[in-house]
Tab-separated table of C-alpha atoms in Angstrom:
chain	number	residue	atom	x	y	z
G	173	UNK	CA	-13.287	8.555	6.408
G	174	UNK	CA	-15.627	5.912	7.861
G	175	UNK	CA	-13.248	3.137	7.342
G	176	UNK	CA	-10.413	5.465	8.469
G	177	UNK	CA	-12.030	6.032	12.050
G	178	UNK	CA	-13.062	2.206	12.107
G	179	UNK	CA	-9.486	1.130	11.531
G	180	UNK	CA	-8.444	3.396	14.228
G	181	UNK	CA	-10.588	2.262	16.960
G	182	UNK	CA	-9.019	-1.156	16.137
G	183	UNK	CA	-5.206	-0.225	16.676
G	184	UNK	CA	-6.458	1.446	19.800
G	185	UNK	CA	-7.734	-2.537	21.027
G	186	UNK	CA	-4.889	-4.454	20.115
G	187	UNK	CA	-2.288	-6.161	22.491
G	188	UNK	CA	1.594	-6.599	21.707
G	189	UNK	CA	2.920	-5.579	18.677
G	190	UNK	CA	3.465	-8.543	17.486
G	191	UNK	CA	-0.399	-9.564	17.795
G	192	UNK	CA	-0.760	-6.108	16.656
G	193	UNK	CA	1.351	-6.634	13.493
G	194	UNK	CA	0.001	-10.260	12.840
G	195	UNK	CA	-3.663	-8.728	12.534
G	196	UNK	CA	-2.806	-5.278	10.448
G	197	UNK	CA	-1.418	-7.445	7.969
G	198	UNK	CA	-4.781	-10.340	8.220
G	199	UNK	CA	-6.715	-6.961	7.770
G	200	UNK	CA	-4.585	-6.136	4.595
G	201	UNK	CA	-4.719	-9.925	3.081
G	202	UNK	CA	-8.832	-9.409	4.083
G	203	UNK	CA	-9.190	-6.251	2.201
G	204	UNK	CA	-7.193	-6.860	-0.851
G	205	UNK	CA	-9.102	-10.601	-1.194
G	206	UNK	CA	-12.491	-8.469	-1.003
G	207	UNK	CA	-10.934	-6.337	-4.643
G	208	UNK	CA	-12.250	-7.184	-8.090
G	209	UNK	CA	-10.419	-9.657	-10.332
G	210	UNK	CA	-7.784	-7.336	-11.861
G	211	UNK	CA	-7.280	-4.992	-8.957
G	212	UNK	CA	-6.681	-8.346	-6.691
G	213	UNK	CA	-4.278	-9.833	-8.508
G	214	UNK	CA	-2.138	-6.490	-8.363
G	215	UNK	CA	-2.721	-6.082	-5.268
G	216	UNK	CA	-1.625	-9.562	-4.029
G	217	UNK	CA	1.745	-9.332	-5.976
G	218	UNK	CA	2.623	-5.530	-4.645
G	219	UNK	CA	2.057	-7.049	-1.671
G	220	UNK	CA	4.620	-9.646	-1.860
G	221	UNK	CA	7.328	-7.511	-4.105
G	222	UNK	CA	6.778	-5.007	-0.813
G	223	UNK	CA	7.494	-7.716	1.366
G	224	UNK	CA	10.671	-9.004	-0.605
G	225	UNK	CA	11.837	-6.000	-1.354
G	226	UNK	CA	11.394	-3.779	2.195
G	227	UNK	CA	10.920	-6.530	4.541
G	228	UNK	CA	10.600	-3.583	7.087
G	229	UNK	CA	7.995	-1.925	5.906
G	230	UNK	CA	4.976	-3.628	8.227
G	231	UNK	CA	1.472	-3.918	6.295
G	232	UNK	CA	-1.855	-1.794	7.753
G	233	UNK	CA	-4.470	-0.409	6.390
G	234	UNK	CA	-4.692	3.498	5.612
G	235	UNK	CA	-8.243	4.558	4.845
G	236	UNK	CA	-9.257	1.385	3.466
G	237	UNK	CA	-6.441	1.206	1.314
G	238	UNK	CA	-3.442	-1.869	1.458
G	239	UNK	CA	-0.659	0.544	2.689
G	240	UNK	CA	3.150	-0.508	4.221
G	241	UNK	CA	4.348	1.561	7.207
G	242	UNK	CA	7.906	2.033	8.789
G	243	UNK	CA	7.481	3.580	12.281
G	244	UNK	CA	3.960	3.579	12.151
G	245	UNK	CA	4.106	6.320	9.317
G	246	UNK	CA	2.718	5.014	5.942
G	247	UNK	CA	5.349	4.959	3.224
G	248	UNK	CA	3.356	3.646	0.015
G	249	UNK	CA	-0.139	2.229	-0.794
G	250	UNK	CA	-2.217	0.279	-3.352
G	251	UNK	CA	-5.520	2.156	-4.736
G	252	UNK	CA	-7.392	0.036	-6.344
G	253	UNK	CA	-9.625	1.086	-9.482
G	254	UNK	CA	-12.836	-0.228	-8.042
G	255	UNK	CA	-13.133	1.758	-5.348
G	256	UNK	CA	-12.584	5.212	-6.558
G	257	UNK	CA	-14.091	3.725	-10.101
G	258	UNK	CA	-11.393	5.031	-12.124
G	259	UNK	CA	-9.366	3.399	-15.376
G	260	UNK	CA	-6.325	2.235	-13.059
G	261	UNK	CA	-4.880	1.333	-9.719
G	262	UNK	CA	-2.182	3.626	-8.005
G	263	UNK	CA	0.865	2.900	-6.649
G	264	UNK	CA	1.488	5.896	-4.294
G	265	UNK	CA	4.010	7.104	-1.805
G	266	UNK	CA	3.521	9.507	0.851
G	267	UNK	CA	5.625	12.120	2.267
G	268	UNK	CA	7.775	9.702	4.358
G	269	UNK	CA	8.847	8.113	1.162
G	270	UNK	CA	12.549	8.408	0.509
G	271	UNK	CA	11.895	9.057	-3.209
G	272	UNK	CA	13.594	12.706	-3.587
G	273	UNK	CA	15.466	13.065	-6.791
G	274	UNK	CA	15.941	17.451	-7.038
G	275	UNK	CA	13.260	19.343	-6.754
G	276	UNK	CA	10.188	17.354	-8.707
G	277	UNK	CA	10.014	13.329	-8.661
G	278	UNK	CA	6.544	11.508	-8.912
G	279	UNK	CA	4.988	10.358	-5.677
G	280	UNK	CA	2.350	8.288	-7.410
G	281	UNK	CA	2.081	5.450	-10.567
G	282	UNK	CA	-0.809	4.218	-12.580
G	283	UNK	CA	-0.933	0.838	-12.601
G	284	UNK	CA	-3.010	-1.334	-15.680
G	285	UNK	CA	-1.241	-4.546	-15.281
G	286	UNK	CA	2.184	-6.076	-13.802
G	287	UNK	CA	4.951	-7.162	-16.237
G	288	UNK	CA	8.398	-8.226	-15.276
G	289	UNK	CA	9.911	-5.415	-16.086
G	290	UNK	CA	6.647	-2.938	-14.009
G	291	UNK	CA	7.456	-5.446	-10.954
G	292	UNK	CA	11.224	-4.774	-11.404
G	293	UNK	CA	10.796	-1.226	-11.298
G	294	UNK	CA	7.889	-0.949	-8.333
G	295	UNK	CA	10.442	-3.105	-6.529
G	296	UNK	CA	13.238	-0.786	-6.469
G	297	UNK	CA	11.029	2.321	-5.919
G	298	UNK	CA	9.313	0.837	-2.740
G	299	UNK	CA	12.918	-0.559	-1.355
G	300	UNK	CA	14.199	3.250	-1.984
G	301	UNK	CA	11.747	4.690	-0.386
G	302	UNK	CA	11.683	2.277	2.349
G	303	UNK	CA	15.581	3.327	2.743
């Protein structure tokens, strides 16, 4: 929550949205550099299937977390394993995620390690929900 209300107070003191935009994503490239080994590397590559694959999702970060907004409302985010000291990272996708398939679809993904084929598939989850 602290880094939540920190993060805030710095949107609040930023100029034009470009300057604004230019130093969400410096705080995302900070935070993910700061990540253990393994979390870091996964990190890093999310980070640039999210920008090749939903070049309109803008990078920020949501409670210390890497997370990728459109309209200022986060769409998916990167947990890594060190900081909630669990077995795996998440890939997970908020409400504003355009990920409905019926009535039950999953809204988050465990992540161990990124393969082709796990990069194929985050890449066409984040540019559906980004739709």
């Amino acid at each position: 929550m602290k880094e939540r209300a920190q993060e805030l107070k710095a949107a609040a003191r930023r100029g034009s949205r470009a300057a604004k935009a230019a130093e969400e994503e410096a705080a995302v490239l900070a935070k993910i550099t700061e990540m253990s080994d393994g979390d870091r590397i996964m990190a890093e590559r999310l980070h640039a299937i999210v920008k090749a694959e939903a070049p309109g999702l803008a990078p920020k970060l949501w409670y210390g977390m890497p997370s990728y907004a459109k309209d200022g409302k986060v769409v998916c985010f990167f947990q890594s394993a060190q900081k909630f000291n669990t077995r795996y990272a998440t890939l997970g996708f908020s409400d504003k995620a355009n990920l409905d398939q019926g009535s039950v679809w999953a809204t988050s993904y465990a992540l161990t390690e990124l393969t082709a084929d796990g990069e194929a598939r985050i890449g066409a989850l984040v540019k559906q929900a980004a739709s």
